[in-house]
């Protein structure tokens, strides 16, 4: 994708889906990136008004990528940051305009899903990359906490990236890391499946779609599934205590979950779960379901985690399959996702055209 093509799509599609806060056409078209850079001329979007100053954005620019604009993030009063507010209005899910794209990297996911950017930066403090990636049918990676600089003083948030595929994220990760060592996963991967981590209220159809994707990975030889129950303590109260500046109140839950995860990854390559316990909700809010139910445990523990497209519910909502790996195994995790994508029919990618219904919010 060229910068000119990305800007053309932004001009045409963004008034419908509202993915961007600002667009920088003159600056993007006038930039002359180093032609030798691994991302020379690749148009990308940054999350929110401060995204251009983030460490990952600076590294991408150094690799030759060209920023075309900043993406929508939640506006004031958006409960649990579950949608975005762009320059043209609220950000719409590109598959179901009456549903949210997820947050807080809402515009980033929509920009990638609709082809308005080849990749987008994000940040993930409770699932803010993985949830919108799942609900917009794209790949989303949360890096190991502390791997890349983050302004979040609680240590819960880490940098992330949203791309059309895991293979695209591989090039991005290579550009932002100081050292990058190639990893080739040995297949089949030792995988553990959990539909709810022992506490989440996962919708039956969401669980079914994600489980079918995991079983397709097993059938195609990517994983060897262990279906025995795997449970963590519900991290919700601990996460909120730490976010609220009371880390001691969350210490016991954090320590016990760390113990269980350390034991798991001593004998398992990847943990598989649905990315969210629910499908995208309407613009009136999430109700009493925490979309973060299956993601924020790994912000608490620091493990790298990703969402890959798994398929659709019967009402046309994308579902993500979450992959979690050992701390520091970010490169290996991306390669695991690439292996899944390379196997025919291993993971069912979205086949509908994103944005087709976005012009009609009542669709």
mmCIF file of C-alpha atoms in Angstrom:
data_model
loop_
_atom_site.group_PDB
_atom_site.id
_atom_site.type_symbol
_atom_site.label_atom_id
_atom_site.label_comp_id
_atom_site.label_asym_id
_atom_site.label_seq_id
_atom_site.Cartn_x
_atom_site.Cartn_y
_atom_site.Cartn_z
ATOM 1 C CA UNK A 1 0.000 0.000 0.000
ATOM 2 C CA UNK A 2 1.303 3.451 -0.927
ATOM 3 C CA UNK A 3 0.880 6.650 1.061
ATOM 4 C CA UNK A 4 -1.235 8.140 -1.736
ATOM 5 C CA UNK A 5 -3.510 5.104 -1.734
ATOM 6 C CA UNK A 6 -3.925 5.252 2.038
ATOM 7 C CA UNK A 7 -4.825 8.954 1.920
ATOM 8 C CA UNK A 8 -7.345 8.339 -0.851
ATOM 9 C CA UNK A 9 -9.048 5.660 1.222
ATOM 10 C CA UNK A 10 -9.062 7.906 4.294
ATOM 11 C CA UNK A 11 -10.747 10.692 2.338
ATOM 12 C CA UNK A 12 -13.345 8.295 0.993
ATOM 13 C CA UNK A 13 -14.027 6.025 3.960
ATOM 14 C CA UNK A 14 -13.274 7.952 7.136
ATOM 15 C CA UNK A 15 -16.431 10.113 7.033
ATOM 16 C CA UNK A 16 -18.324 6.808 7.304
ATOM 17 C CA UNK A 17 -16.331 4.954 9.967
ATOM 18 C CA UNK A 18 -14.703 7.862 11.877
ATOM 19 C CA UNK A 19 -11.353 6.192 12.550
ATOM 20 C CA UNK A 20 -9.141 9.317 12.570
ATOM 21 C CA UNK A 21 -8.710 12.325 14.831
ATOM 22 C CA UNK A 22 -6.294 14.069 12.477
ATOM 23 C CA UNK A 23 -4.917 13.386 9.008
ATOM 24 C CA UNK A 24 -1.614 14.779 7.714
ATOM 25 C CA UNK A 25 -1.718 14.535 3.899
ATOM 26 C CA UNK A 26 0.768 17.299 3.077
ATOM 27 C CA UNK A 27 3.293 16.105 5.616
ATOM 28 C CA UNK A 28 2.912 12.460 4.571
ATOM 29 C CA UNK A 29 3.235 13.148 0.845
ATOM 30 C CA UNK A 30 6.258 15.390 1.329
ATOM 31 C CA UNK A 31 8.170 12.961 3.534
ATOM 32 C CA UNK A 32 11.090 11.237 1.826
ATOM 33 C CA UNK A 33 11.877 8.116 3.849
ATOM 34 C CA UNK A 34 15.159 6.269 3.607
ATOM 35 C CA UNK A 35 14.585 3.888 0.678
ATOM 36 C CA UNK A 36 16.764 1.305 2.401
ATOM 37 C CA UNK A 37 14.502 1.158 5.468
ATOM 38 C CA UNK A 38 12.604 -2.106 5.970
ATOM 39 C CA UNK A 39 9.311 -0.172 6.068
ATOM 40 C CA UNK A 40 10.183 2.435 3.434
ATOM 41 C CA UNK A 41 7.048 4.259 2.304
ATOM 42 C CA UNK A 42 4.624 2.137 4.353
ATOM 43 C CA UNK A 43 1.706 4.316 5.562
ATOM 44 C CA UNK A 44 0.848 3.878 9.229
ATOM 45 C CA UNK A 45 -1.421 5.463 11.795
ATOM 46 C CA UNK A 46 -0.627 6.406 15.383
ATOM 47 C CA UNK A 47 -2.945 6.000 18.341
ATOM 48 C CA UNK A 48 -4.442 9.191 19.685
ATOM 49 C CA UNK A 49 -3.199 12.783 19.748
ATOM 50 C CA UNK A 50 0.089 11.890 21.494
ATOM 51 C CA UNK A 51 0.797 8.792 19.431
ATOM 52 C CA UNK A 52 3.353 10.417 17.155
ATOM 53 C CA UNK A 53 5.643 10.891 20.175
ATOM 54 C CA UNK A 54 5.464 7.272 21.310
ATOM 55 C CA UNK A 55 8.614 5.167 21.195
ATOM 56 C CA UNK A 56 7.184 2.657 18.712
ATOM 57 C CA UNK A 57 6.092 5.415 16.316
ATOM 58 C CA UNK A 58 9.561 6.948 16.359
ATOM 59 C CA UNK A 59 11.148 3.593 15.614
ATOM 60 C CA UNK A 60 8.735 2.942 12.748
ATOM 61 C CA UNK A 61 9.562 6.333 11.229
ATOM 62 C CA UNK A 62 13.267 5.511 11.536
ATOM 63 C CA UNK A 63 12.549 2.301 9.603
ATOM 64 C CA UNK A 64 11.004 4.349 6.764
ATOM 65 C CA UNK A 65 7.300 4.126 7.600
ATOM 66 C CA UNK A 66 5.223 7.252 6.966
ATOM 67 C CA UNK A 67 2.642 8.475 9.512
ATOM 68 C CA UNK A 68 -0.603 9.542 7.831
ATOM 69 C CA UNK A 69 -2.682 10.519 10.865
ATOM 70 C CA UNK A 70 -3.713 9.918 14.469
ATOM 71 C CA UNK A 71 -6.549 7.536 15.233
ATOM 72 C CA UNK A 72 -9.669 7.913 17.336
ATOM 73 C CA UNK A 73 -9.639 7.099 21.031
ATOM 74 C CA UNK A 74 -12.472 7.233 23.555
ATOM 75 C CA UNK A 75 -13.925 10.635 24.285
ATOM 76 C CA UNK A 76 -15.120 11.904 27.667
ATOM 77 C CA UNK A 77 -17.636 9.676 29.389
ATOM 78 C CA UNK A 78 -17.124 6.599 27.210
ATOM 79 C CA UNK A 79 -17.642 3.884 29.783
ATOM 80 C CA UNK A 80 -14.689 1.503 30.043
ATOM 81 C CA UNK A 81 -13.178 3.000 26.877
ATOM 82 C CA UNK A 82 -15.173 0.694 24.638
ATOM 83 C CA UNK A 83 -15.341 2.886 21.547
ATOM 84 C CA UNK A 84 -13.672 5.869 19.910
ATOM 85 C CA UNK A 85 -14.555 9.413 18.976
ATOM 86 C CA UNK A 86 -13.092 10.617 15.673
ATOM 87 C CA UNK A 87 -13.162 13.934 13.866
ATOM 88 C CA UNK A 88 -16.410 12.948 12.085
ATOM 89 C CA UNK A 89 -18.129 11.386 15.097
ATOM 90 C CA UNK A 90 -18.171 8.103 16.988
ATOM 91 C CA UNK A 91 -16.054 5.315 15.553
ATOM 92 C CA UNK A 92 -18.056 2.509 13.951
ATOM 93 C CA UNK A 93 -17.317 -1.180 13.738
ATOM 94 C CA UNK A 94 -16.489 -1.811 10.046
ATOM 95 C CA UNK A 95 -18.504 -5.058 10.004
ATOM 96 C CA UNK A 96 -21.509 -3.931 12.041
ATOM 97 C CA UNK A 97 -22.037 -0.163 12.116
ATOM 98 C CA UNK A 98 -24.490 -0.517 14.987
ATOM 99 C CA UNK A 99 -21.716 -2.010 17.134
ATOM 100 C CA UNK A 100 -18.570 -0.603 18.715
ATOM 101 C CA UNK A 101 -15.135 -1.476 17.315
ATOM 102 C CA UNK A 102 -13.806 -1.877 20.867
ATOM 103 C CA UNK A 103 -11.265 0.285 22.616
ATOM 104 C CA UNK A 104 -9.279 2.065 23.438
ATOM 105 C CA UNK A 105 -7.326 1.525 20.194
ATOM 106 C CA UNK A 106 -10.639 1.856 18.384
ATOM 107 C CA UNK A 107 -9.635 3.989 15.425
ATOM 108 C CA UNK A 108 -6.387 2.063 14.992
ATOM 109 C CA UNK A 109 -8.240 -1.214 14.448
ATOM 110 C CA UNK A 110 -10.769 0.361 12.086
ATOM 111 C CA UNK A 111 -8.040 2.090 10.066
ATOM 112 C CA UNK A 112 -6.268 -1.223 9.505
ATOM 113 C CA UNK A 113 -9.452 -3.225 8.887
ATOM 114 C CA UNK A 114 -10.614 -0.825 6.166
ATOM 115 C CA UNK A 115 -7.223 -0.453 4.491
ATOM 116 C CA UNK A 116 -6.754 3.182 5.464
ATOM 117 C CA UNK A 117 -3.377 2.283 6.988
ATOM 118 C CA UNK A 118 -1.039 -0.646 6.526
ATOM 119 C CA UNK A 119 -0.487 -0.798 10.279
ATOM 120 C CA UNK A 120 -1.279 1.200 13.381
ATOM 121 C CA UNK A 121 0.315 1.649 16.761
ATOM 122 C CA UNK A 122 -1.662 0.927 19.891
ATOM 123 C CA UNK A 123 -1.288 0.594 23.623
ATOM 124 C CA UNK A 124 -2.801 -2.129 25.760
ATOM 125 C CA UNK A 125 -3.512 -1.629 29.449
ATOM 126 C CA UNK A 126 -6.368 -4.109 29.849
ATOM 127 C CA UNK A 127 -6.971 -5.384 26.316
ATOM 128 C CA UNK A 128 -6.968 -2.107 24.412
ATOM 129 C CA UNK A 129 -5.197 -3.615 21.386
ATOM 130 C CA UNK A 130 -6.544 -7.168 21.496
ATOM 131 C CA UNK A 131 -10.222 -6.303 21.952
ATOM 132 C CA UNK A 132 -10.544 -3.940 18.955
ATOM 133 C CA UNK A 133 -8.378 -6.304 16.897
ATOM 134 C CA UNK A 134 -10.784 -9.139 17.691
ATOM 135 C CA UNK A 135 -13.893 -7.083 16.986
ATOM 136 C CA UNK A 136 -12.553 -5.627 13.733
ATOM 137 C CA UNK A 137 -11.098 -8.841 12.308
ATOM 138 C CA UNK A 138 -7.400 -7.874 12.307
ATOM 139 C CA UNK A 139 -4.248 -9.031 14.090
ATOM 140 C CA UNK A 140 -3.362 -7.283 17.347
ATOM 141 C CA UNK A 141 -0.283 -7.768 19.514
ATOM 142 C CA UNK A 142 0.335 -6.687 23.118
ATOM 143 C CA UNK A 143 4.037 -6.896 23.824
ATOM 144 C CA UNK A 144 5.574 -8.144 27.056
ATOM 145 C CA UNK A 145 5.157 -5.485 29.722
ATOM 146 C CA UNK A 146 8.350 -3.436 29.912
ATOM 147 C CA UNK A 147 9.754 -4.658 26.598
ATOM 148 C CA UNK A 148 9.201 -1.214 25.072
ATOM 149 C CA UNK A 149 9.081 2.125 26.905
ATOM 150 C CA UNK A 150 5.632 3.077 28.184
ATOM 151 C CA UNK A 151 4.425 6.217 29.992
ATOM 152 C CA UNK A 152 2.143 4.119 32.193
ATOM 153 C CA UNK A 153 3.533 4.313 35.733
ATOM 154 C CA UNK A 154 1.457 1.377 36.983
ATOM 155 C CA UNK A 155 3.242 -1.007 34.631
ATOM 156 C CA UNK A 156 -0.042 -2.457 33.371
ATOM 157 C CA UNK A 157 0.065 -0.940 29.876
ATOM 158 C CA UNK A 158 2.429 -1.953 27.122
ATOM 159 C CA UNK A 159 2.948 -0.979 23.510
ATOM 160 C CA UNK A 160 1.163 -2.858 20.775
ATOM 161 C CA UNK A 161 0.547 -2.949 17.064
ATOM 162 C CA UNK A 162 -2.417 -3.711 14.819
ATOM 163 C CA UNK A 163 -1.849 -5.145 11.337
ATOM 164 C CA UNK A 164 -3.870 -7.010 8.713
ATOM 165 C CA UNK A 165 -1.966 -10.246 9.455
ATOM 166 C CA UNK A 166 0.590 -11.619 11.874
ATOM 167 C CA UNK A 167 3.107 -11.729 9.023
ATOM 168 C CA UNK A 168 2.788 -7.952 8.727
ATOM 169 C CA UNK A 169 3.420 -7.608 12.469
ATOM 170 C CA UNK A 170 6.663 -9.569 12.119
ATOM 171 C CA UNK A 171 8.221 -6.768 10.032
ATOM 172 C CA UNK A 172 6.931 -4.151 12.453
ATOM 173 C CA UNK A 173 8.308 -5.962 15.500
ATOM 174 C CA UNK A 174 11.674 -6.319 13.824
ATOM 175 C CA UNK A 175 11.729 -2.544 13.326
ATOM 176 C CA UNK A 176 10.862 -1.527 16.894
ATOM 177 C CA UNK A 177 13.012 -3.980 18.874
ATOM 178 C CA UNK A 178 16.669 -3.237 19.601
ATOM 179 C CA UNK A 179 17.535 -6.885 19.026
ATOM 180 C CA UNK A 180 15.522 -9.333 16.984
ATOM 181 C CA UNK A 181 16.446 -12.998 16.852
ATOM 182 C CA UNK A 182 14.627 -15.191 14.362
ATOM 183 C CA UNK A 183 12.502 -17.923 15.935
ATOM 184 C CA UNK A 184 10.982 -20.819 14.037
ATOM 185 C CA UNK A 185 8.331 -22.628 16.079
ATOM 186 C CA UNK A 186 8.468 -26.402 16.247
ATOM 187 C CA UNK A 187 5.094 -27.763 15.205
ATOM 188 C CA UNK A 188 2.824 -28.962 16.580
ATOM 189 C CA UNK A 189 2.928 -26.410 19.372
ATOM 190 C CA UNK A 190 1.983 -27.562 22.849
ATOM 191 C CA UNK A 191 -1.243 -25.628 23.389
ATOM 192 C CA UNK A 192 -3.684 -25.331 26.275
ATOM 193 C CA UNK A 193 -7.283 -24.325 25.581
ATOM 194 C CA UNK A 194 -9.406 -22.430 28.080
ATOM 195 C CA UNK A 195 -12.794 -20.928 27.165
ATOM 196 C CA UNK A 196 -13.066 -18.757 30.284
ATOM 197 C CA UNK A 197 -9.843 -18.946 32.380
ATOM 198 C CA UNK A 198 -12.090 -20.267 35.126
ATOM 199 C CA UNK A 199 -14.004 -17.068 35.844
ATOM 200 C CA UNK A 200 -15.168 -15.201 32.703
ATOM 201 C CA UNK A 201 -18.774 -15.410 31.524
ATOM 202 C CA UNK A 202 -18.030 -16.251 27.896
ATOM 203 C CA UNK A 203 -20.950 -16.195 25.469
ATOM 204 C CA UNK A 204 -21.713 -19.643 24.092
ATOM 205 C CA UNK A 205 -21.433 -18.610 20.440
ATOM 206 C CA UNK A 206 -18.224 -16.635 20.955
ATOM 207 C CA UNK A 207 -16.728 -19.655 22.720
ATOM 208 C CA UNK A 208 -17.882 -21.938 19.911
ATOM 209 C CA UNK A 209 -16.263 -19.837 17.174
ATOM 210 C CA UNK A 210 -12.970 -19.530 19.059
ATOM 211 C CA UNK A 211 -12.927 -23.211 19.984
ATOM 212 C CA UNK A 212 -13.558 -24.191 16.361
ATOM 213 C CA UNK A 213 -10.560 -22.073 15.327
ATOM 214 C CA UNK A 214 -8.384 -23.784 17.948
ATOM 215 C CA UNK A 215 -9.549 -27.198 16.773
ATOM 216 C CA UNK A 216 -8.771 -26.275 13.155
ATOM 217 C CA UNK A 217 -5.260 -25.430 14.280
ATOM 218 C CA UNK A 218 -5.037 -28.904 15.781
ATOM 219 C CA UNK A 219 -6.421 -30.582 12.662
ATOM 220 C CA UNK A 220 -3.926 -28.746 10.452
ATOM 221 C CA UNK A 221 -0.975 -29.740 12.632
ATOM 222 C CA UNK A 222 -0.179 -26.324 14.102
ATOM 223 C CA UNK A 223 -0.998 -27.265 17.712
ATOM 224 C CA UNK A 224 -1.540 -30.266 19.931
ATOM 225 C CA UNK A 225 -4.392 -29.270 22.220
ATOM 226 C CA UNK A 226 -4.568 -29.953 25.931
ATOM 227 C CA UNK A 227 -8.222 -29.434 26.851
ATOM 228 C CA UNK A 228 -7.861 -30.000 30.582
ATOM 229 C CA UNK A 229 -9.167 -27.041 32.608
ATOM 230 C CA UNK A 230 -6.848 -24.125 33.207
ATOM 231 C CA UNK A 231 -7.976 -21.563 35.744
ATOM 232 C CA UNK A 232 -6.698 -18.261 37.056
ATOM 233 C CA UNK A 233 -8.067 -16.151 39.861
ATOM 234 C CA UNK A 234 -10.320 -13.382 38.582
ATOM 235 C CA UNK A 235 -7.892 -10.462 38.128
ATOM 236 C CA UNK A 236 -10.511 -7.708 37.986
ATOM 237 C CA UNK A 237 -10.251 -6.327 41.512
ATOM 238 C CA UNK A 238 -6.472 -6.678 41.553
ATOM 239 C CA UNK A 239 -6.151 -4.837 38.236
ATOM 240 C CA UNK A 240 -8.364 -2.007 39.456
ATOM 241 C CA UNK A 241 -6.472 -1.751 42.751
ATOM 242 C CA UNK A 242 -3.133 -1.463 40.964
ATOM 243 C CA UNK A 243 -4.526 1.039 38.466
ATOM 244 C CA UNK A 244 -5.866 3.022 41.405
ATOM 245 C CA UNK A 245 -2.448 3.230 43.056
ATOM 246 C CA UNK A 246 -2.996 0.482 45.632
ATOM 247 C CA UNK A 247 -0.660 -2.282 44.426
ATOM 248 C CA UNK A 248 -0.587 -4.051 47.783
ATOM 249 C CA UNK A 249 -4.321 -4.747 47.484
ATOM 250 C CA UNK A 250 -3.729 -6.705 44.263
ATOM 251 C CA UNK A 251 -0.504 -8.427 45.288
ATOM 252 C CA UNK A 252 -1.936 -11.755 46.451
ATOM 253 C CA UNK A 253 -4.009 -12.398 43.309
ATOM 254 C CA UNK A 254 -1.134 -11.285 41.119
ATOM 255 C CA UNK A 255 1.325 -13.615 42.850
ATOM 256 C CA UNK A 256 -0.970 -16.632 42.649
ATOM 257 C CA UNK A 257 -1.767 -16.089 38.975
ATOM 258 C CA UNK A 258 1.935 -15.632 38.233
ATOM 259 C CA UNK A 259 2.621 -18.964 39.934
ATOM 260 C CA UNK A 260 -0.029 -20.730 37.852
ATOM 261 C CA UNK A 261 1.155 -19.150 34.611
ATOM 262 C CA UNK A 262 4.799 -19.953 35.309
ATOM 263 C CA UNK A 263 3.835 -23.587 35.854
ATOM 264 C CA UNK A 264 1.771 -23.587 32.654
ATOM 265 C CA UNK A 265 4.475 -22.161 30.403
ATOM 266 C CA UNK A 266 7.071 -24.518 31.817
ATOM 267 C CA UNK A 267 5.328 -27.246 29.800
ATOM 268 C CA UNK A 268 3.192 -25.352 27.267
ATOM 269 C CA UNK A 269 4.098 -23.161 24.285
ATOM 270 C CA UNK A 270 0.875 -21.215 23.954
ATOM 271 C CA UNK A 271 -2.365 -20.636 25.840
ATOM 272 C CA UNK A 272 -5.470 -20.271 23.653
ATOM 273 C CA UNK A 273 -8.662 -18.486 24.728
ATOM 274 C CA UNK A 274 -11.354 -16.387 23.087
ATOM 275 C CA UNK A 275 -10.020 -12.830 22.905
ATOM 276 C CA UNK A 276 -13.184 -11.488 24.517
ATOM 277 C CA UNK A 277 -16.030 -13.144 26.416
ATOM 278 C CA UNK A 278 -18.573 -11.238 24.362
ATOM 279 C CA UNK A 279 -19.278 -10.056 20.842
ATOM 280 C CA UNK A 280 -19.106 -6.332 19.968
ATOM 281 C CA UNK A 281 -21.807 -4.507 21.904
ATOM 282 C CA UNK A 282 -23.954 -1.622 20.751
ATOM 283 C CA UNK A 283 -23.071 2.053 21.050
ATOM 284 C CA UNK A 284 -25.199 2.352 24.178
ATOM 285 C CA UNK A 285 -22.509 0.583 26.184
ATOM 286 C CA UNK A 286 -21.324 -2.847 27.343
ATOM 287 C CA UNK A 287 -23.925 -3.472 30.022
ATOM 288 C CA UNK A 288 -22.655 -5.572 32.920
ATOM 289 C CA UNK A 289 -20.160 -7.617 30.886
ATOM 290 C CA UNK A 290 -16.481 -6.767 31.063
ATOM 291 C CA UNK A 291 -15.024 -7.040 27.559
ATOM 292 C CA UNK A 292 -11.646 -7.177 29.315
ATOM 293 C CA UNK A 293 -12.596 -10.423 31.073
ATOM 294 C CA UNK A 294 -10.090 -12.575 29.147
ATOM 295 C CA UNK A 295 -7.389 -9.988 28.444
ATOM 296 C CA UNK A 296 -6.475 -8.023 31.549
ATOM 297 C CA UNK A 297 -5.029 -11.025 33.386
ATOM 298 C CA UNK A 298 -2.040 -10.753 31.042
ATOM 299 C CA UNK A 299 -1.576 -7.047 31.654
ATOM 300 C CA UNK A 300 -1.351 -7.964 35.322
ATOM 301 C CA UNK A 301 1.107 -10.799 34.646
ATOM 302 C CA UNK A 302 3.017 -9.065 31.837
ATOM 303 C CA UNK A 303 2.806 -11.880 29.274
ATOM 304 C CA UNK A 304 2.737 -11.090 25.551
ATOM 305 C CA UNK A 305 -0.637 -11.821 23.989
ATOM 306 C CA UNK A 306 -2.218 -11.498 20.562
ATOM 307 C CA UNK A 307 -5.608 -11.743 18.904
ATOM 308 C CA UNK A 308 -5.992 -13.442 15.535
ATOM 309 C CA UNK A 309 -9.239 -13.532 13.539
ATOM 310 C CA UNK A 310 -11.210 -16.687 14.329
ATOM 311 C CA UNK A 311 -14.462 -16.243 12.407
ATOM 312 C CA UNK A 312 -17.896 -14.719 12.871
ATOM 313 C CA UNK A 313 -20.966 -15.118 15.039
ATOM 314 C CA UNK A 314 -24.226 -15.746 13.201
ATOM 315 C CA UNK A 315 -25.098 -12.042 13.365
ATOM 316 C CA UNK A 316 -21.913 -11.010 11.538
ATOM 317 C CA UNK A 317 -19.654 -10.017 14.451
ATOM 318 C CA UNK A 318 -15.950 -10.906 14.236
ATOM 319 C CA UNK A 319 -14.470 -13.122 16.947
ATOM 320 C CA UNK A 320 -10.808 -13.237 17.944
ATOM 321 C CA UNK A 321 -8.704 -16.136 19.185
ATOM 322 C CA UNK A 322 -6.225 -15.031 21.863
ATOM 323 C CA UNK A 323 -2.713 -16.502 21.906
ATOM 324 C CA UNK A 324 -0.601 -16.014 25.043
ATOM 325 C CA UNK A 325 3.078 -16.970 25.351
ATOM 326 C CA UNK A 326 5.797 -16.852 27.991
ATOM 327 C CA UNK A 327 7.179 -13.481 29.061
ATOM 328 C CA UNK A 328 9.711 -12.185 26.560
ATOM 329 C CA UNK A 329 8.602 -14.630 23.860
ATOM 330 C CA UNK A 330 7.134 -11.884 21.669
ATOM 331 C CA UNK A 331 8.947 -12.934 18.496
ATOM 332 C CA UNK A 332 7.997 -16.565 19.068
ATOM 333 C CA UNK A 333 4.368 -15.567 19.672
ATOM 334 C CA UNK A 334 4.172 -13.688 16.371
ATOM 335 C CA UNK A 335 5.724 -16.683 14.599
ATOM 336 C CA UNK A 336 3.142 -18.957 16.197
ATOM 337 C CA UNK A 337 0.415 -16.712 14.789
ATOM 338 C CA UNK A 338 2.118 -16.674 11.384
ATOM 339 C CA UNK A 339 2.212 -20.481 11.416
ATOM 340 C CA UNK A 340 -1.516 -20.488 12.104
ATOM 341 C CA UNK A 341 -2.183 -18.122 9.209
ATOM 342 C CA UNK A 342 -0.045 -20.107 6.774
ATOM 343 C CA UNK A 343 -1.993 -23.314 7.214
ATOM 344 C CA UNK A 344 -5.042 -23.528 4.880
ATOM 345 C CA UNK A 345 -8.265 -22.945 6.767
ATOM 346 C CA UNK A 346 -6.399 -23.076 10.075
ATOM 347 C CA UNK A 347 -7.850 -19.795 11.308
ATOM 348 C CA UNK A 348 -10.946 -18.499 9.581
ATOM 349 C CA UNK A 349 -10.192 -14.959 8.514
ATOM 350 C CA UNK A 350 -13.018 -12.483 7.863
ATOM 351 C CA UNK A 351 -14.304 -12.689 4.301
ATOM 352 C CA UNK A 352 -16.850 -9.890 4.342
ATOM 353 C CA UNK A 353 -15.842 -6.466 3.059
ATOM 354 C CA UNK A 354 -15.135 -4.135 6.003
ATOM 355 C CA UNK A 355 -16.949 -0.843 5.861
ATOM 356 C CA UNK A 356 -19.725 -2.073 3.594
ATOM 357 C CA UNK A 357 -22.414 -1.420 6.194
ATOM 358 C CA UNK A 358 -20.727 1.454 7.987
ATOM 359 C CA UNK A 359 -22.499 4.150 6.007
ATOM 360 C CA UNK A 360 -25.777 3.029 7.520
ATOM 361 C CA UNK A 361 -25.550 3.061 11.317
ATOM 362 C CA UNK A 362 -28.910 1.364 11.502
ATOM 363 C CA UNK A 363 -27.684 -1.666 9.562
#
